Coordinates of C-alpha atoms and ligand atoms in Angstrom, one line a residue:
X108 CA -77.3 -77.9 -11.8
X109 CA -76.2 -79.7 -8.7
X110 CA -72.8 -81.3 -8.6
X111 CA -74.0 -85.2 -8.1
X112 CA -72.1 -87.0 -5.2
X113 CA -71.1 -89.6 -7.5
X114 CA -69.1 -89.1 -10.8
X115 CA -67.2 -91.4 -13.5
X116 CA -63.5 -91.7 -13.5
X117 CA -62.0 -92.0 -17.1
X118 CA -57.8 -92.4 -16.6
X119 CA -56.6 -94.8 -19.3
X120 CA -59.9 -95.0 -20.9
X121 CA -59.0 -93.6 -24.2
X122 CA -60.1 -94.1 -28.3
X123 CA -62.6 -95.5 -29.4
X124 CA -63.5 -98.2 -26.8
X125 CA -62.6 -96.1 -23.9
X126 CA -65.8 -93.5 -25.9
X127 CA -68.4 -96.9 -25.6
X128 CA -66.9 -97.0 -22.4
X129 CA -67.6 -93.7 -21.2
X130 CA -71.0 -93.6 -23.2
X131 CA -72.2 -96.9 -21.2
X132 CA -71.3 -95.0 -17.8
X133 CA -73.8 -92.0 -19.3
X134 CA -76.4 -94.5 -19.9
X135 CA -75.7 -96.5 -16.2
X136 CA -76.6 -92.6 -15.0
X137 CA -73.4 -91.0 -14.1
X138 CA -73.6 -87.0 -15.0
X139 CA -70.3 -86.4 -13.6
X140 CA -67.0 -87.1 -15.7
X141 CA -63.6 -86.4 -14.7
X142 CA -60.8 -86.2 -17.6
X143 CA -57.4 -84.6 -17.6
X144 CA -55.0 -82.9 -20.7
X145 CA -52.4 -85.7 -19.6
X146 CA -55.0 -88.6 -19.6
X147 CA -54.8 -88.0 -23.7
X148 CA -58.6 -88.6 -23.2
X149 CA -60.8 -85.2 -23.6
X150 CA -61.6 -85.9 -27.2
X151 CA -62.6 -89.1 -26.2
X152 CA -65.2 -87.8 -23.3
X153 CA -66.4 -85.2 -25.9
X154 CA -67.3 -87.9 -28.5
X155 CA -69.0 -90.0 -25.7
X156 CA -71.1 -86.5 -25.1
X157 CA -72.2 -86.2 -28.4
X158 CA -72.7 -90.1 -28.6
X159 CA -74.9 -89.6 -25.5
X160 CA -78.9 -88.9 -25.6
X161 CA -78.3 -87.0 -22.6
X162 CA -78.3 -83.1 -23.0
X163 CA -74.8 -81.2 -22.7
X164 CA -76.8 -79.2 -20.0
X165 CA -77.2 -82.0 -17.9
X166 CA -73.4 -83.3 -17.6
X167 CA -70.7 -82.0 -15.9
X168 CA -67.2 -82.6 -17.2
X169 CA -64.0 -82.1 -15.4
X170 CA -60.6 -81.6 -17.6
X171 CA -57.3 -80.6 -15.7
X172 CA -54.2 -78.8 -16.3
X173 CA -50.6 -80.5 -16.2
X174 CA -47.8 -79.4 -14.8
X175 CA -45.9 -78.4 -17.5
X176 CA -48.0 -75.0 -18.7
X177 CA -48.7 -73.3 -15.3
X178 CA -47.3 -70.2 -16.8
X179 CA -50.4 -67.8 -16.8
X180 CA -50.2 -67.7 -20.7
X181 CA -49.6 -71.5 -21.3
X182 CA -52.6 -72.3 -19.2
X183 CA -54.9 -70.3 -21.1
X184 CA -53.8 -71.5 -24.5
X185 CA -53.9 -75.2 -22.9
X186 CA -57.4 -74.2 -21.6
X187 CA -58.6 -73.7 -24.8
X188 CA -56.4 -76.5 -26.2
X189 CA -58.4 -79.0 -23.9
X190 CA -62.0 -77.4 -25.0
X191 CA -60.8 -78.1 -28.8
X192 CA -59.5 -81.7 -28.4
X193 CA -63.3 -82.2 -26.5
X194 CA -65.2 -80.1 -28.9
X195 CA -66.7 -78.7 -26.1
X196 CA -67.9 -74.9 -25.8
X197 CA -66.9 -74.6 -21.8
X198 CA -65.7 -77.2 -19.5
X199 CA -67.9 -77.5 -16.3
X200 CA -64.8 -77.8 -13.9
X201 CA -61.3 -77.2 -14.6
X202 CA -58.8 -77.9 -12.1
X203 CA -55.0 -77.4 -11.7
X204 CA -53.8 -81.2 -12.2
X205 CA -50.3 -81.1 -9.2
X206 CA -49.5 -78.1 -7.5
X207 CA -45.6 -78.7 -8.3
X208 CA -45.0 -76.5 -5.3
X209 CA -41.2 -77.0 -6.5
X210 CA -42.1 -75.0 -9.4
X211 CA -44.1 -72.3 -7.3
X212 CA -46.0 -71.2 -10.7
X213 CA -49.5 -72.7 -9.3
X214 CA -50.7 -69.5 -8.3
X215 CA -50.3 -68.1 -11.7
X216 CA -52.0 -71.0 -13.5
X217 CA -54.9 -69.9 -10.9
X218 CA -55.2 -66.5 -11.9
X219 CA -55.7 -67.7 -16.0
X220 CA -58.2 -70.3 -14.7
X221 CA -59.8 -66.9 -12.9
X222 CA -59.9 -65.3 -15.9
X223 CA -60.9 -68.2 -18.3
X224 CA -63.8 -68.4 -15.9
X225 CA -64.7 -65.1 -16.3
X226 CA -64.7 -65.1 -20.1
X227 CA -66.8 -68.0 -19.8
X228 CA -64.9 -71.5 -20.7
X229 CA -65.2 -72.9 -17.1
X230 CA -67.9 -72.6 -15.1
X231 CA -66.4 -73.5 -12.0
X232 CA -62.9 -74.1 -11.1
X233 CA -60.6 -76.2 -8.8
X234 CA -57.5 -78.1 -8.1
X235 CA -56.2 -81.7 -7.2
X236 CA -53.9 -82.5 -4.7
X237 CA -53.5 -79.2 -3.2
X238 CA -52.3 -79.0 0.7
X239 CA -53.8 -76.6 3.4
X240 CA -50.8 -74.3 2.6
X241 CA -51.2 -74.1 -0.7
X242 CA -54.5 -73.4 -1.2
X243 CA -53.5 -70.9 1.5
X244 CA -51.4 -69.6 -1.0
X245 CA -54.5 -69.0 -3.9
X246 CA -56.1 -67.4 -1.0
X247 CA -53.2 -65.1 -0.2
X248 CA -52.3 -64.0 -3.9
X249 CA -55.5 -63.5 -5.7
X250 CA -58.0 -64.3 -3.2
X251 CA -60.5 -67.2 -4.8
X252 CA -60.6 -70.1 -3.1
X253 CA -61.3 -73.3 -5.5
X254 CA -65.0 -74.8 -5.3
X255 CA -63.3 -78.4 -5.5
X256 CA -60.2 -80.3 -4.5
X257 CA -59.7 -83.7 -5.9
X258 CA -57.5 -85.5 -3.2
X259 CA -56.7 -89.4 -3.2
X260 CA -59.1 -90.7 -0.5
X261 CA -59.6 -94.1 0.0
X262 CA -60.0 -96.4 2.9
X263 CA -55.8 -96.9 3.3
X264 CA -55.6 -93.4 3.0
X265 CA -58.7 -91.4 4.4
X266 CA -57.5 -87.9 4.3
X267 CA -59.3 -86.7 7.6
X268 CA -57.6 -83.6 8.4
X269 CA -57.3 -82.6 4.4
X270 CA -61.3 -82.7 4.9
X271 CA -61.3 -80.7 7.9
X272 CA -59.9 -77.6 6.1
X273 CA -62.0 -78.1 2.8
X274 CA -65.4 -78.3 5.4
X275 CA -64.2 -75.1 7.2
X276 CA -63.7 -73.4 3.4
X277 CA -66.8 -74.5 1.5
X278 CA -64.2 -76.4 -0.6
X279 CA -65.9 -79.4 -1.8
X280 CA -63.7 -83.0 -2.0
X281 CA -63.4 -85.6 -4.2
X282 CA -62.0 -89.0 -3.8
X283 CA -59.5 -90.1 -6.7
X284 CA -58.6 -93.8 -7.0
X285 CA -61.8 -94.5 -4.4
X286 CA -61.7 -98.0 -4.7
X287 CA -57.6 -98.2 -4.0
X288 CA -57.7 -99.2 -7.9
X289 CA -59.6 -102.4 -6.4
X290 CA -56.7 -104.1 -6.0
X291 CA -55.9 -105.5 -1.9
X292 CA -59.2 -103.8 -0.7
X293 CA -61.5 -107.0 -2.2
X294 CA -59.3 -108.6 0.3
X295 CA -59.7 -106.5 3.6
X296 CA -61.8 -108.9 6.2
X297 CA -63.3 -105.7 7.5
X298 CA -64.4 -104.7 4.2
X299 CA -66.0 -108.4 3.5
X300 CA -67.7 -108.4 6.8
X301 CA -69.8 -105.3 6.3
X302 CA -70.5 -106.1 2.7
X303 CA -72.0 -109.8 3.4
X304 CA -74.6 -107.7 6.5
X305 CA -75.9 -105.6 3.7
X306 CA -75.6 -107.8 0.8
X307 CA -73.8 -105.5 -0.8
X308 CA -69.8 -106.1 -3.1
X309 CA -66.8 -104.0 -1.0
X310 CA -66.9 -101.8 -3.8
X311 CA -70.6 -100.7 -3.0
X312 CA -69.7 -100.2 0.8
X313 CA -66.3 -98.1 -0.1
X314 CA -68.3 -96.0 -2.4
X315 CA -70.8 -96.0 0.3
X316 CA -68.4 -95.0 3.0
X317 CA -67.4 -92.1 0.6
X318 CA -70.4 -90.6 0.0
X319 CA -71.5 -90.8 4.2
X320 CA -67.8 -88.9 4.5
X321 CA -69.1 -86.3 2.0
X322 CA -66.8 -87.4 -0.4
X323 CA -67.7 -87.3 -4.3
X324 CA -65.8 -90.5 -5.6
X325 CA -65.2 -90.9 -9.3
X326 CA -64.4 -94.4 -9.4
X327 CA -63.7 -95.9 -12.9
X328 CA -64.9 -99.3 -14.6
X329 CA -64.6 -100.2 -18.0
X330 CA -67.1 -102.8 -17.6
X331 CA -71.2 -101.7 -18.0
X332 CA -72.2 -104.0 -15.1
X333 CA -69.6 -102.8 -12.6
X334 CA -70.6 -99.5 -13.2
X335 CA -74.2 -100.3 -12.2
X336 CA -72.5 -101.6 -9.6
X337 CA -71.0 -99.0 -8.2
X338 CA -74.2 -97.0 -9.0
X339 CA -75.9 -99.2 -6.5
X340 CA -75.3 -96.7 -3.0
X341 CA -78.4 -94.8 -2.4
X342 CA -80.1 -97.3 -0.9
X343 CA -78.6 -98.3 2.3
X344 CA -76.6 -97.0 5.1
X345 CA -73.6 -97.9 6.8
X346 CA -73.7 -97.4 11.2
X347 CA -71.5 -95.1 13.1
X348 CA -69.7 -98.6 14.1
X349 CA -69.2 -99.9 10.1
X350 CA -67.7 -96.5 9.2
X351 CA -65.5 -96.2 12.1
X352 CA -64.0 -99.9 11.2
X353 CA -63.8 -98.7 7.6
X354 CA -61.9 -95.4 9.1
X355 CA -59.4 -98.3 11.0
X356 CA -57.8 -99.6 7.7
X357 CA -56.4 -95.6 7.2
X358 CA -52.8 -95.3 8.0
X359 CA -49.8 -93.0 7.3
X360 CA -48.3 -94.4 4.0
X361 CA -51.6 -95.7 2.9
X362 CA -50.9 -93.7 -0.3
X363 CA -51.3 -95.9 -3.2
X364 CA -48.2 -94.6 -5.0
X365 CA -46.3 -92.3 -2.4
X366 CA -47.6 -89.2 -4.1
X367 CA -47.3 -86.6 -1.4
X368 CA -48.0 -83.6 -3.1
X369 CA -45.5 -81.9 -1.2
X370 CA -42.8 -83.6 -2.6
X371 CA -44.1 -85.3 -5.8
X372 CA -44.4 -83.8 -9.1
X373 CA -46.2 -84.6 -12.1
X374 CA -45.9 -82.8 -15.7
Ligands
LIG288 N1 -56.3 -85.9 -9.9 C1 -55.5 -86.9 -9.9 O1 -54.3 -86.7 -9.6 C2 -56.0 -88.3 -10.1 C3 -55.1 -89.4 -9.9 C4 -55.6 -90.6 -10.2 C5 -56.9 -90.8 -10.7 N2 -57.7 -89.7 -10.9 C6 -59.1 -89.9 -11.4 O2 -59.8 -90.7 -10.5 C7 -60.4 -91.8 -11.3 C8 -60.6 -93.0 -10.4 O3 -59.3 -93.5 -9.9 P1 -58.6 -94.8 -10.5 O4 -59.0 -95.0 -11.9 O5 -57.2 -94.6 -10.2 O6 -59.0 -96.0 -9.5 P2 -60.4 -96.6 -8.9 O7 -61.6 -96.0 -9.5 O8 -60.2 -96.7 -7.5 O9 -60.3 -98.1 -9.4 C9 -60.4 -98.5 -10.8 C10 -60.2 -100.0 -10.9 O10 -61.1 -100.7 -10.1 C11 -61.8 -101.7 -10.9 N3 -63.2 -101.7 -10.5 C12 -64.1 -100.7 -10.6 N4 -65.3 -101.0 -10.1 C13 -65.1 -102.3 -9.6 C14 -66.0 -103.2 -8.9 N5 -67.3 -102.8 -8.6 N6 -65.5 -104.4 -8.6 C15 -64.2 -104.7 -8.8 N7 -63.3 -103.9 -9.5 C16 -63.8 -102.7 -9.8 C17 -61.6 -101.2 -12.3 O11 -61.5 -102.4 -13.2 P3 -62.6 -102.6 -14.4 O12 -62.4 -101.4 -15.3 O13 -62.2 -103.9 -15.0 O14 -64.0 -102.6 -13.8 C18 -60.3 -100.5 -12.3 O15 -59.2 -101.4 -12.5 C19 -59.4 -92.0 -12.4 O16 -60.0 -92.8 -13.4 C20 -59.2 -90.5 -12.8 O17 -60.3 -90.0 -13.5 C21 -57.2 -88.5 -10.6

């Protein structure tokens, strides 16, 4: 199956409602979920699968691993810790959550989501937030590249270089937080401008934007008509001129939170 160029973002979506949630993303036509271990949140994607009338076969669902167990053994027991709390027989992606280059244990998580991937749990595998240097690193110590890094990418923070590296690897990107958690962006003149030529919300043309970059954004709503919404992209096209204003808004601590992965740690 194809990875789609759009997928469903899940953080804080949780229980019961967060499952209706997710199940009403499913039915808006999103086949690609993200989840992580520390979102607390995998059995509630694999209860939204099985509430679902769409075949397993036809999703893809992401789960990642935190910080805390990049110890090659602790990943593979967390691994299959993540596929129990989904009730899932293999997870579709499953990505190293931080690199915690402090810690410099990434590269050993890699090699048990090598091997899980081999025995069949993942089908493919990735990482988030990972630097040029440290994938680097995977390269140099057990030489797999991932097939995905999941990067925050948004217009305050448009990650152009990062992209570079993934386009000369084959390493496909996807945007986290790719509406800027929606937050000053419904704001942004620019933004408003381009949106009222195509008739389009700000959150269609970001998404938009993304996808021309070659971006997969996963952005999140816990409401069934924003996620038609944000669905809404395929059908029209931003100019040269409209994504080169968009690219203006970028700037160096665009970051939503200050997480440079080289310096920031999450467990
Ligand atoms: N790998 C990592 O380190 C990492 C880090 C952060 C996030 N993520 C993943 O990326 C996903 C997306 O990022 P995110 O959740 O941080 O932020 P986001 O998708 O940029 O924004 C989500 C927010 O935007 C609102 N929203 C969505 N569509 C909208 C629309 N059309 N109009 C107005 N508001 C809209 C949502 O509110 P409503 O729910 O009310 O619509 C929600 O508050 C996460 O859910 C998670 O799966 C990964």
């Amino acid at each position: 199956m194809k990875v789609p160029m759009l997928g469903f973002g899940t953080y804080t979506m949780n229980g019961n409602q967060g499952a209706q949630g997710i199940h009403h993303a499913i039915d808006a036509g999103y086949r690609l979920i993200d989840s992580a271990y520390n979102y607390e949140n995998e059995g509630t994607v694999g209860e939204a699968v099985r509430r679902s009338s769409v075949p397993r076969e036809q999703l893809m669902i992401t789960s990642k691993l935190p910080g805390r167990y990049h110890s090659y053994d602790k990943a593979l027991i967390t691994i299959q810790e993540s596929l129990y709390r989904a009730q899932l027989d293999y997870y579709d992606f499953y990505l190293i959550h931080w690199p915690n280059p402090k810690q410099e244990m990434y590269a050993e998580a890699w090699q048990a989501l090598i091997d899980a991937k081999r025995w069949g749990l993942i089908r493919s595998i990735g990482v988030c937030n990972f630097l040029p240097e440290h994938i680097e690193r995977l390269k140099k110590e057990t030489g797999v590249l991932p097939s995905i890094n999941q990067i925050e990418l948004h217009p305050y923070f448009n990650q152009e270089e990062q992209r570079m590296f993934h386009e000369e690897h084959h390493i496909a990107t996807q945007s986290w937080s790719p509406l800027a958690r929606a937050k000053n962006i419904l704001g942004e003149e620019v933004l408003q401008e381009i949106a009222r030529a195509h008739n389009k919300s700000i959150s269609q043309v970001v998404l938009r934007w993304q996808y021309q970059l070659g971006s997969i954004a996963i952005p999140r709503s816990s409401s069934h008509e924003r996620q038609c919404e944000n669905m809404a992209i395929f059908d029209f096209s931003l100019s040269e001129t409209e994504m080169s204003k968009i690219a203006s808004l970028t700037r160096a601590d665009g970051r939503l939170k200050d997480q440079d992965p080289a310096e920031y740690e999450e467990f």
